[in-house]
Coordinates of C-alpha atoms in Angstrom, one line a residue:
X1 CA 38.8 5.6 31.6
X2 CA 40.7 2.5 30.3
X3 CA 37.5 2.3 27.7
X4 CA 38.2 5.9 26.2
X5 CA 41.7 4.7 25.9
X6 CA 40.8 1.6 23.8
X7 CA 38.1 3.1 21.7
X8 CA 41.0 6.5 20.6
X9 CA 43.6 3.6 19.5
X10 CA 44.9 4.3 16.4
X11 CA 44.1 0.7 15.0
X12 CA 40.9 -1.2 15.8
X13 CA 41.3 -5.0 15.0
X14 CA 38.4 -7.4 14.3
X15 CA 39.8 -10.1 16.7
X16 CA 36.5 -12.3 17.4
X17 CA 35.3 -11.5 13.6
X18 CA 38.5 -12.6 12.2
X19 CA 38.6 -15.5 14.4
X20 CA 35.0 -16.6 13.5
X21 CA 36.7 -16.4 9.7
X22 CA 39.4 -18.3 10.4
X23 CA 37.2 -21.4 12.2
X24 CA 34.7 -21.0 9.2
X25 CA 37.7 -21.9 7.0
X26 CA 38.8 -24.9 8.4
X27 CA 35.7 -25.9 8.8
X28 CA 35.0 -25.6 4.8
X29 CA 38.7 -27.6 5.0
X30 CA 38.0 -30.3 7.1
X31 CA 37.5 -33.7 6.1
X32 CA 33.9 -34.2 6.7
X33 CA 32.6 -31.2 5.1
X34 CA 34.7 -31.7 1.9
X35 CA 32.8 -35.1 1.6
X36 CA 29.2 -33.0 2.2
X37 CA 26.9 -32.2 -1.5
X38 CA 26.6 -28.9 -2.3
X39 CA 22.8 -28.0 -0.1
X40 CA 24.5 -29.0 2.9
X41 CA 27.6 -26.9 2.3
X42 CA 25.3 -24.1 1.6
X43 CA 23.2 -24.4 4.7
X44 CA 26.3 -24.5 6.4
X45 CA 27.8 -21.5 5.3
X46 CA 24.8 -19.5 5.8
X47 CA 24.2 -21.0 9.4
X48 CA 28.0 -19.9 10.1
X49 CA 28.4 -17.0 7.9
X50 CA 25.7 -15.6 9.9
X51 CA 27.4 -15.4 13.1
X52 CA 30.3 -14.0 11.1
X53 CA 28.4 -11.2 9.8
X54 CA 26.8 -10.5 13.4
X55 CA 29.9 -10.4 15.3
X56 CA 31.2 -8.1 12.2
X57 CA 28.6 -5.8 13.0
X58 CA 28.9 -5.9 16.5
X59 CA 32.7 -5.2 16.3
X60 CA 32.3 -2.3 14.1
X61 CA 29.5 -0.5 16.8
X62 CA 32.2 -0.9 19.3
X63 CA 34.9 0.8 17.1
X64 CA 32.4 3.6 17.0
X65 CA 33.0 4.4 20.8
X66 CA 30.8 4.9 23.4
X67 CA 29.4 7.9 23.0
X68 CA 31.8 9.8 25.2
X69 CA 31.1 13.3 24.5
X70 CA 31.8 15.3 27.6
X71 CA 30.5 16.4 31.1
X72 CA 27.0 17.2 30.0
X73 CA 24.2 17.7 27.4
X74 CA 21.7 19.6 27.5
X75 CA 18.0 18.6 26.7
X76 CA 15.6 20.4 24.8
X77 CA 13.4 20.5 28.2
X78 CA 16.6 22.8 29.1
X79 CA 17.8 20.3 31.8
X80 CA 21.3 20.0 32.0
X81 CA 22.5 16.2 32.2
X82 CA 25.5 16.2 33.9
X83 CA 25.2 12.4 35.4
X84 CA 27.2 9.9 33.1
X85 CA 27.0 5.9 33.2
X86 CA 27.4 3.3 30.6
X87 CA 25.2 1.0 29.8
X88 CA 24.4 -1.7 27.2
X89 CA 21.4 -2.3 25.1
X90 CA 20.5 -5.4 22.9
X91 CA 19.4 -5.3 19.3
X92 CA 17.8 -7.3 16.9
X93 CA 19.3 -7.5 13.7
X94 CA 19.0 -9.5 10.4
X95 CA 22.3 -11.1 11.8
X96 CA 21.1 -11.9 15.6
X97 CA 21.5 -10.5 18.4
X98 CA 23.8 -7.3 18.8
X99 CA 25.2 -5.8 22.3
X100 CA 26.0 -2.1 22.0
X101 CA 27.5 -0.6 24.3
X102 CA 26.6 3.4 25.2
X103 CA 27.5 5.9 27.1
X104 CA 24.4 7.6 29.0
X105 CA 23.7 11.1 30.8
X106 CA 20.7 11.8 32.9
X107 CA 19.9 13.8 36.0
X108 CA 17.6 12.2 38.5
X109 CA 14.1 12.2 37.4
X110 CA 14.4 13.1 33.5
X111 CA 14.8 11.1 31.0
X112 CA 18.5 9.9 30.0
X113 CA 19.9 10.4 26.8
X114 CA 22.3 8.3 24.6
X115 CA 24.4 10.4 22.0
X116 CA 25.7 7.4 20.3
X117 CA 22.0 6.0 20.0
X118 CA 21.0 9.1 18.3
X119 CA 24.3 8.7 16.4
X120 CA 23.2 5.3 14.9
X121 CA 19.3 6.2 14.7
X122 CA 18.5 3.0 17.2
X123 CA 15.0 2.2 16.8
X124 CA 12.9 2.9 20.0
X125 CA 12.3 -1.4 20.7
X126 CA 15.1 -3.9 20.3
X127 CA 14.5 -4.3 16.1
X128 CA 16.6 -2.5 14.0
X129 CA 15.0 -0.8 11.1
X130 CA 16.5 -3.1 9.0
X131 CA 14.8 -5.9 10.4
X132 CA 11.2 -4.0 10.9
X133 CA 11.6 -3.3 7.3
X134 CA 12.1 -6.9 6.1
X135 CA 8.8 -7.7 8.6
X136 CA 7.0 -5.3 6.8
X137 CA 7.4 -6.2 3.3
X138 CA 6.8 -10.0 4.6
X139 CA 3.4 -9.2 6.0
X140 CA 2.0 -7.2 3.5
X141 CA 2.6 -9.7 1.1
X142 CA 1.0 -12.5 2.8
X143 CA -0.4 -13.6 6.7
X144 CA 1.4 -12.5 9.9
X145 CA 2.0 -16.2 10.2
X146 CA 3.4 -16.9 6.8
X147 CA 5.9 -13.9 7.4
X148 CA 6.9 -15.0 10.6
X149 CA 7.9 -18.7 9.6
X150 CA 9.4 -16.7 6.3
X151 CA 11.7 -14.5 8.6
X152 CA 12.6 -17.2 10.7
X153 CA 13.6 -19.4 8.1
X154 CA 15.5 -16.3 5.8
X155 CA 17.7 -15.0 8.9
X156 CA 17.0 -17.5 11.8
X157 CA 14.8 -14.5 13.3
X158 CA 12.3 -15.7 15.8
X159 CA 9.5 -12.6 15.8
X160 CA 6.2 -13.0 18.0
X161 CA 3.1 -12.4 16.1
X162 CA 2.0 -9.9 18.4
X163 CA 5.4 -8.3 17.7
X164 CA 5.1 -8.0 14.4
X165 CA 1.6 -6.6 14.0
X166 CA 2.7 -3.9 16.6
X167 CA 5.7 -3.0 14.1
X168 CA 3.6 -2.9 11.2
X169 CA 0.9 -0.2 13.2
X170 CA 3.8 1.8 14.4
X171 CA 5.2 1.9 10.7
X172 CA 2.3 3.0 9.0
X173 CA 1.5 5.8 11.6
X174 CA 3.3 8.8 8.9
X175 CA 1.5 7.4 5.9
X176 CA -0.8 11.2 6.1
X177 CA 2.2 13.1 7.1
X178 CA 3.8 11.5 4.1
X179 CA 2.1 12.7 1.6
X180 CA 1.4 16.1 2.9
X181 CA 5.1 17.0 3.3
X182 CA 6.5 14.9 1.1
X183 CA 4.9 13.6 -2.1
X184 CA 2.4 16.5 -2.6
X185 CA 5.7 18.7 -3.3
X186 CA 7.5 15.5 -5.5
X187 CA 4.3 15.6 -7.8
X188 CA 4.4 19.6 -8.6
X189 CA 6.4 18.4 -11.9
X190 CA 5.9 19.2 -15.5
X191 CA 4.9 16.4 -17.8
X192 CA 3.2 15.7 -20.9
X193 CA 0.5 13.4 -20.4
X194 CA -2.7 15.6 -21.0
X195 CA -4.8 13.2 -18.7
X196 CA -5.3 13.3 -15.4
X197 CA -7.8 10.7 -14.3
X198 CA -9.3 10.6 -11.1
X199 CA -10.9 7.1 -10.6
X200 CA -12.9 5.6 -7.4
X201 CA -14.3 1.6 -6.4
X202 CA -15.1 0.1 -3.3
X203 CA -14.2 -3.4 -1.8
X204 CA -15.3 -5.4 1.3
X205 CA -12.9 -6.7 3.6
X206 CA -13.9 -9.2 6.3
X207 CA -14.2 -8.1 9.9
X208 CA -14.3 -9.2 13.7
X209 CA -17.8 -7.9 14.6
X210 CA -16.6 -5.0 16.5
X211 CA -14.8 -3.2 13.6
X212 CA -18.3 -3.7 11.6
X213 CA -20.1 -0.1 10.9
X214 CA -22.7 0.1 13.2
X215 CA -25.9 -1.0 10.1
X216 CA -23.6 -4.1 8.8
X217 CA -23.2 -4.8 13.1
X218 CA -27.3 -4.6 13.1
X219 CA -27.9 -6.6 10.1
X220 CA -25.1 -9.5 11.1
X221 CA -26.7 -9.8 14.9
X222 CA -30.5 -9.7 12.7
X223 CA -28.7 -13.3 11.0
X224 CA -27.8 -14.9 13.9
X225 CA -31.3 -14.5 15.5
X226 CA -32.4 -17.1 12.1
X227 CA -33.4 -20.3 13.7
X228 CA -31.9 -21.4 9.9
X229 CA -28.1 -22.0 9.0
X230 CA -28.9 -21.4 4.8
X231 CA -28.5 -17.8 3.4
X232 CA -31.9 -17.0 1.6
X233 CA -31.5 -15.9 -1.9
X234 CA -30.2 -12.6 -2.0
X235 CA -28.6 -12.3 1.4
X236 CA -25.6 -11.7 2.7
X237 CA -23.7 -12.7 5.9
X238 CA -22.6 -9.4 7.0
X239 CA -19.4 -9.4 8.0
X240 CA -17.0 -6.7 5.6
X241 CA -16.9 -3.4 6.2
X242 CA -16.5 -1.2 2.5
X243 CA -13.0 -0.3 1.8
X244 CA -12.7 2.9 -0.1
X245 CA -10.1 2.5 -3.1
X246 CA -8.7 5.0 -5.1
X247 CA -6.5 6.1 -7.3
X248 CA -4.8 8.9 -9.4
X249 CA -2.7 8.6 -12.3
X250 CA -1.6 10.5 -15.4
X251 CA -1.9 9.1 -19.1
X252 CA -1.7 10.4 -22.6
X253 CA -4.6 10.1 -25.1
X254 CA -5.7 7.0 -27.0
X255 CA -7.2 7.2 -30.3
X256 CA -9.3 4.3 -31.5
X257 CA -12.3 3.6 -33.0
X258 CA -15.7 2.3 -31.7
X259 CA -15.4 -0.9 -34.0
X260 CA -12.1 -1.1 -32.8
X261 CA -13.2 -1.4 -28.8
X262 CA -15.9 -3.2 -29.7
X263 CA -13.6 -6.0 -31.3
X264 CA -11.1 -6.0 -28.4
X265 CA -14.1 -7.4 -26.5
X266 CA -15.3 -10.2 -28.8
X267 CA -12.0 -11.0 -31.0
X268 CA -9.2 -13.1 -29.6
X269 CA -5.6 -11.6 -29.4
X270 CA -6.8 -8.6 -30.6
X271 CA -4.6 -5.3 -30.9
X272 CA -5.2 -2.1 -31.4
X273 CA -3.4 -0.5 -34.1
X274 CA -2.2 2.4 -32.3
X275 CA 0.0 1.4 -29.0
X276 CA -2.0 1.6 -25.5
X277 CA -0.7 4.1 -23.5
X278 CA 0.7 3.3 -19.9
X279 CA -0.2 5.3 -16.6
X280 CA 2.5 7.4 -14.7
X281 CA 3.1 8.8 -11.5
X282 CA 0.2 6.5 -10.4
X283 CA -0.9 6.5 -7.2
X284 CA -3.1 4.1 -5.6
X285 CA -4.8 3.5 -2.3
X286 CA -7.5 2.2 -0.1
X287 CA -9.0 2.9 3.5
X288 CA -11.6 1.8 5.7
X289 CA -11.5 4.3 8.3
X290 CA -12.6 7.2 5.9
X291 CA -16.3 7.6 4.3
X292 CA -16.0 7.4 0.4
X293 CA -17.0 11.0 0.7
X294 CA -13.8 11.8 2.5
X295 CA -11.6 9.8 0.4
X296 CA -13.0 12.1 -2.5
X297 CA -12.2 15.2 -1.2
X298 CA -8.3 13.3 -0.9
X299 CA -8.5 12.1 -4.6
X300 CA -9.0 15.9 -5.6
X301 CA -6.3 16.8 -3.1
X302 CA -3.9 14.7 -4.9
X303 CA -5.0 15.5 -8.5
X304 CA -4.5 19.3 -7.6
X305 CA -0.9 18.5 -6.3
X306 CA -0.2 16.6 -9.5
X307 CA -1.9 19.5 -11.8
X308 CA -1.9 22.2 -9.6
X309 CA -1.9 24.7 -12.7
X310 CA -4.7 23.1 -14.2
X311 CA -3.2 22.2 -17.6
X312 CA -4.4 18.7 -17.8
X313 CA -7.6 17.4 -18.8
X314 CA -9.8 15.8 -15.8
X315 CA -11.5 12.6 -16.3
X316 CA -13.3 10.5 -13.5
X317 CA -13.8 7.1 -14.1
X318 CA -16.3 5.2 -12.0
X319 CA -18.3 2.0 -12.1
X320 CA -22.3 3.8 -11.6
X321 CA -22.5 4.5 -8.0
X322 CA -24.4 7.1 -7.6
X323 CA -23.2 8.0 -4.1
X324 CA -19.9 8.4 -6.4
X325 CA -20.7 10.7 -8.7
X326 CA -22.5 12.9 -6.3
X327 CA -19.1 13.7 -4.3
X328 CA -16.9 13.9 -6.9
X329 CA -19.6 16.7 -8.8
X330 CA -19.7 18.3 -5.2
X331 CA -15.9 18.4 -4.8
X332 CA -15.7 19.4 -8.6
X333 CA -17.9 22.5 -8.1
X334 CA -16.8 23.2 -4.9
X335 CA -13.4 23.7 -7.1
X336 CA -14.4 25.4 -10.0
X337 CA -13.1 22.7 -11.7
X338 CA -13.9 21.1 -15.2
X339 CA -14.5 17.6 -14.5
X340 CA -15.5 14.9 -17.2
X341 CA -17.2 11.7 -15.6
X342 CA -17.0 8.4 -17.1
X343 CA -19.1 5.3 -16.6
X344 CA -17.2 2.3 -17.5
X345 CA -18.0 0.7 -20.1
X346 CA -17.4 -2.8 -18.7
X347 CA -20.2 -2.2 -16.2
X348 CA -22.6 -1.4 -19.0
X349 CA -21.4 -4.6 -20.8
X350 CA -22.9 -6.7 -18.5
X351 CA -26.2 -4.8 -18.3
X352 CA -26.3 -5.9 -21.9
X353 CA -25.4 -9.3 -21.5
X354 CA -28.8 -9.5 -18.8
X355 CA -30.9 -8.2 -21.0
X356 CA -29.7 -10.7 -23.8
X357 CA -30.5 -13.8 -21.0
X358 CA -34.1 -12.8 -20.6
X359 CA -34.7 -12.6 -24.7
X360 CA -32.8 -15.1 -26.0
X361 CA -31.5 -19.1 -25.0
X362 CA -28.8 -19.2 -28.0
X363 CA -25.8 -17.9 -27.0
X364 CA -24.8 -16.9 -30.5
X365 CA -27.7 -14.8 -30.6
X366 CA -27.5 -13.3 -27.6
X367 CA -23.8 -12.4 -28.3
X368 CA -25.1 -10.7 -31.6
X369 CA -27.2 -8.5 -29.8
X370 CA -24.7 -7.7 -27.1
X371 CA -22.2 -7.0 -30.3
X372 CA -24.8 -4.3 -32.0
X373 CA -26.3 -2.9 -29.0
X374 CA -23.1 -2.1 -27.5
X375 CA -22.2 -0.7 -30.8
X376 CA -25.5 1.6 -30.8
X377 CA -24.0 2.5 -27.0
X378 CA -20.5 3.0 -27.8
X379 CA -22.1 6.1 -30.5
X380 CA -24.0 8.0 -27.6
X381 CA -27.7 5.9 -28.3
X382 CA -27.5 4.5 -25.0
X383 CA -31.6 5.6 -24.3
X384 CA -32.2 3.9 -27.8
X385 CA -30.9 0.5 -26.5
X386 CA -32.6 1.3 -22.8
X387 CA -36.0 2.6 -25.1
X388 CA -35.7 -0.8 -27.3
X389 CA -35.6 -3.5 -24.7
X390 CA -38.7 -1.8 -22.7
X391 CA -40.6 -1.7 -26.1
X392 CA -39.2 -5.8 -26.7
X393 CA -40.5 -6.7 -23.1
X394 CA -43.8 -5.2 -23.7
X395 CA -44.1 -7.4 -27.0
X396 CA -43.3 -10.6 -25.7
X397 CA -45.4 -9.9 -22.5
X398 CA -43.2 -10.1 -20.0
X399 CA -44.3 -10.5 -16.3
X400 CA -42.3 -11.2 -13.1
X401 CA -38.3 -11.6 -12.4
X402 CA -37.6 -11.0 -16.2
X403 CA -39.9 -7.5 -16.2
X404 CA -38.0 -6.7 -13.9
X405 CA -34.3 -7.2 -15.0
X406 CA -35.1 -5.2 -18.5
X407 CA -36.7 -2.4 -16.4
X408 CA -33.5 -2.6 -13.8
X409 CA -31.3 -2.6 -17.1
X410 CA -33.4 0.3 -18.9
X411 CA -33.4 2.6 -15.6
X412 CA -29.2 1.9 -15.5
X413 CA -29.3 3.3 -19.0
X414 CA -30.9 5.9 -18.9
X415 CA -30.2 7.7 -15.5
X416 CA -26.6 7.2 -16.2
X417 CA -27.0 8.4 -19.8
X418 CA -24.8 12.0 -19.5
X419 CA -22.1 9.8 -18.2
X420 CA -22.5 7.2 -21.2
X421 CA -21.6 9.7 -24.1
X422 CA -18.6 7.2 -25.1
X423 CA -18.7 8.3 -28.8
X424 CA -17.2 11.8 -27.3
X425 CA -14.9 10.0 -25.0
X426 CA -13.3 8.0 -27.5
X427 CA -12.7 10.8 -30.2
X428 CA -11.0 12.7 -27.3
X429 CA -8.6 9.6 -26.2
X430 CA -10.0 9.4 -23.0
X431 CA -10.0 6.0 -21.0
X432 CA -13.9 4.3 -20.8
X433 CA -12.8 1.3 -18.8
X434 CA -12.1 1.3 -14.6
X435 CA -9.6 -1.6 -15.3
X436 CA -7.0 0.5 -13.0
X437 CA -9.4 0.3 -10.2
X438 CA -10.7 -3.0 -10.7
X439 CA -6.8 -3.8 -10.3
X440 CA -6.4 -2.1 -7.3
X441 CA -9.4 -4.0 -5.9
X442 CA -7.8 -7.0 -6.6
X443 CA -4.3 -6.9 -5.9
X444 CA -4.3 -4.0 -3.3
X445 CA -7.2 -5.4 -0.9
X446 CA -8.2 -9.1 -2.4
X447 CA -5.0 -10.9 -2.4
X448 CA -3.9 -10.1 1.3
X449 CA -7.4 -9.1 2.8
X450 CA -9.9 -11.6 1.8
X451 CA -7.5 -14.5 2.3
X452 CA -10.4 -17.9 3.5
X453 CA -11.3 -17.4 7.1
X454 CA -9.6 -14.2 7.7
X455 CA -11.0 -11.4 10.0
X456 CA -9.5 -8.1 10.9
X457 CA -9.5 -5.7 13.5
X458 CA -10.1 -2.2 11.8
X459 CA -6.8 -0.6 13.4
X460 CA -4.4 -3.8 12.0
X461 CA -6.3 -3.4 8.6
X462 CA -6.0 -0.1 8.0
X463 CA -2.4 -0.2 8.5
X464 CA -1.7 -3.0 6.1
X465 CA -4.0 -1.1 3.7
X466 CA -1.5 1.7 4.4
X467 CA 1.5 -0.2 3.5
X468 CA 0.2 -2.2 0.7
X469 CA -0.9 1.2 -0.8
X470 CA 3.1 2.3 -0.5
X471 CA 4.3 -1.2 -2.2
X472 CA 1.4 -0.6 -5.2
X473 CA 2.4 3.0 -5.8
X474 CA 5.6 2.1 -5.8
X475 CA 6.4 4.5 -3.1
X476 CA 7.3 2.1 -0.4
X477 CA 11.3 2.5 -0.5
X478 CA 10.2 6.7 -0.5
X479 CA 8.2 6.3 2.4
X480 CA 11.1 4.0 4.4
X481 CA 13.3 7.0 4.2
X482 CA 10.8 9.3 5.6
X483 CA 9.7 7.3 8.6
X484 CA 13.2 6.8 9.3
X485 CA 13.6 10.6 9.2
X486 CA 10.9 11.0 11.5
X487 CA 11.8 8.8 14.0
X488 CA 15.1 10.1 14.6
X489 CA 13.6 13.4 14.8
X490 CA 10.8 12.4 17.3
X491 CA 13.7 10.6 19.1
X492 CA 16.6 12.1 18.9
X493 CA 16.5 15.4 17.4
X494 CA 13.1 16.9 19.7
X495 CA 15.1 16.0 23.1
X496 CA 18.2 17.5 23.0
X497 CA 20.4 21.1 22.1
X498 CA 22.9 20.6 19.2
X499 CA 22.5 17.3 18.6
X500 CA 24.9 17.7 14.9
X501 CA 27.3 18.7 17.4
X502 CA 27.2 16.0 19.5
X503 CA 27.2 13.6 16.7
X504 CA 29.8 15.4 15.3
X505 CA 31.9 14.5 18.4
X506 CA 31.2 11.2 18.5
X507 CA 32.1 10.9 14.8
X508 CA 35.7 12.3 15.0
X509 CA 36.0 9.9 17.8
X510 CA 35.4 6.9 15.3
X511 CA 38.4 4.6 14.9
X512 CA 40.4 5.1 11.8
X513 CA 43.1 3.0 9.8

């Protein structure tokens, strides 16, 4: 064929890419554009260089061949493809618009395969996995819409919403397999931080009614039988379904005192005089799909894989719940593990800080009393503080909405007391504080999911959580290199016999200097 014969030339020139130079050149040269400022000329450029760069790519595609790699192939279905025809296929790239041109073999019936597709690792649709990356990391950070108009601004990309959401779904769909091929082995590595801390929180996300859990579905239906428009006091409009976040990191020891933590609270520009130790190998990630129960048993998971000789120490850091620390002892037990559980602090802070509203109106008074009380706290006498207020409500004969705050603040004391035994925590270095958490609350699920007036489908959610889960870890760039391994082994690889062969035929067929 007259195509074989151009594509085994000993020289391949870039006649349409050179030629795009060439008029890109002149242009700069001419007389108008020497008279343009500087943001034109660059808008220019990048307008022109553009096409450049496509038709540069396009070129070098065609100096790969066609694909040509004899009279058949042979699927992995065992069907012999012995019919031959060229075709050409469109792609989306960060340039434009690519043609590539391929050379096909099918039998009637079953499915045709393209070796030089496989060759290249084409993406199933028309955008290249280039392209599908850059749309990713454009939508996680901000709305589908904002990542759209950012595309199409960067590259001159025009992308259908619809489009992209699909590409983000499809992108996530190996985040499990992920981790439980990949990472899990990656974290079987010595190190020598002596803490592994397991940590849990949850997070609402606003939803369309339909991705609502079946009670929130009840209770939001309950407010729009209300005849009135006004929330009562205390109520809630029903519409975000809890997000499970978690996360896993390891982190050495910090020794300070309790005057010390105390101070960091109440003293501007504080600093401790030994230096705060940073997390490693942090993981971090959220889903609304799973029960917090399940997401438990995948925190342990994870830990194990980090520790899986059991040489660190195990802390759990969690804000009260109690739902919380009922799976993680389960899971602990279950185990036979030694598991220390932490309340933070923070949370018992602002129990404090309730109790000091309802006794006193100065707020230098009622910081005092915050100040010692946390002290009292911070040296394991958290039922003291919890025994004190009761005995300061009784004197002062309190009734009513302030009874009941010091008795709501007394029973938080007390029936988290074995996880409030701080003055052991802190002589063993451990963390008391859920700031990681808190953190991943905020910038994992807050600032993309509860943007004003958004509402998401659970499936388009989940994925972004997913992906924005990659990006935190700092596992995204990982991840990209695994998904693109899978899909050219669920695309290339599962359908057909020898395929290094056949690439390997296609590559010595490549145009050389």
């Amino acid at each position: 064929m007259c195509a074989d014969i151009f594509y085994k030339q000993k020289h391949f020139e870039f006649h349409n890419s050179k030629s795009k130079f060439h008029e890109l050149t002149d242009l700069l040269l001419s007389r108008d554009v020497q008279r343009m400022k500087l943001d034109n000329v660059e808008i220019l450029v990048a307008n022109e260089g553009r096409e450049l760069q496509r038709t540069l790519l396009e070129e070098h595609i065609k100096a790969r061949g066609i694909g040509n790699v004899g009279t058949f192939v042979i699927g992995k279905d065992g069907v012999v493809r012995g019919c031959k025809r060229i075709t050409e296929r469109k792609i989306k790239t960060i340039f434009g618009v690519i043609t590539v041109r391929r050379m096909g073999y099918f039998r009637p019936e079953f499915k045709t395969f393209f070796p030089l597709d496989a060759q290249l690792n084409l993406p199933k649709d028309s955008y290249s996995f280039f392209l599908q990356k850059l749309i990713v990391l454009e939508a996680i950070k901000g709305s589908f819409d904002e990542a759209i108009e950012t595309v199409e601004r960067t590259i001159g990309i025009t992308i259908p919403k619809r489009q992209a959401e699909k590409i983000i779904l499809h992108v996530s769909k190996y985040f499990y397999p992920y981790y439980r091929d990949i990472k899990q082995k990656s974290n079987r590595v010595k190190n020598n931080n002596p803490l592994l801390i397991l940590t849990l929180d949850g997070k609402g996300i606003p939803m369309r009614k339909g991705s609502l859990r079946e009670a929130t579905q009840k209770k939001a239906d309950n407010n729009k039988k209300r005849t009135t428009e006004r929330l009562l006091p205390g109520e809630k409009r029903n519409f975000k379904r809890m997000a499970a976040v978690a996360s896993v990191y390891n982190i050495d020891k910090f020794k300070r005192t309790t005057e010390e933590v105390v101070d960091s609270l109440f003293t501007e520009r504080f600093t401790y005089k030994n230096k705060r130790p940073k997390p490693i190998k942090k993981r971090v990630w959220a889903s609304l799909e799973k029960s917090f129960e399940e997401t438990v048993r995948e925190i342990f998971e994870e830990a194990e894989a980090k520790d899986s000789k059991k040489e660190c120490t195990w802390v759990a850091l969690v804000d009260g719940d109690k739902k919380q620390i009922k799976y993680l002892e389960k899971y602990a037990k279950k185990r036979r593990l030694k598991l220390t559980i932490v309340c933070d602090f923070i949370h018992v802070l602002e129990y404090l800080w309730k109790i000091s509203h309802v006794f006193f109106d100065e707020f230098n008074t009622k910081q005092s009393w915050v100040k010692e009380r946390l002290k009292w706290i911070l040296n394991g006498k958290s039922s003291l503080v919890a025994a004190g207020a009761r005995r300061s409500a009784t004197r002062k004969k309190l009734t009513g909405k302030k009874k009941e705050t010091i008795d709501n603040c007394a029973n938080y004391l007390l029936n988290l007391s074995p996880y409030l035994k701080y003055h052991i925590y802190i002589n063993n270095g451990y963390p008391i504080a859920t700031g990681i958490i808190e953190g991943a609350c905020r910038h994992l699920i807050q600032d993309r999911m509860g943007r004003t007036g958004a509402r998401w489908g659970l499936e388009g959610a989940e994925a972004v959580l997913k992906l924005r889960s990659l990006k935190v870890s700092n596992e995204f760039d990982d991840y990209w290199e695994y998904y693109l391994g899978q899909e050219f082994i669920n695309s290339y690889e599962n359908t057909v016999e020898d395929l290094g062969g056949i690439i390997q035929k296609i590559e010595k067929q490549v145009v050389s200097k």
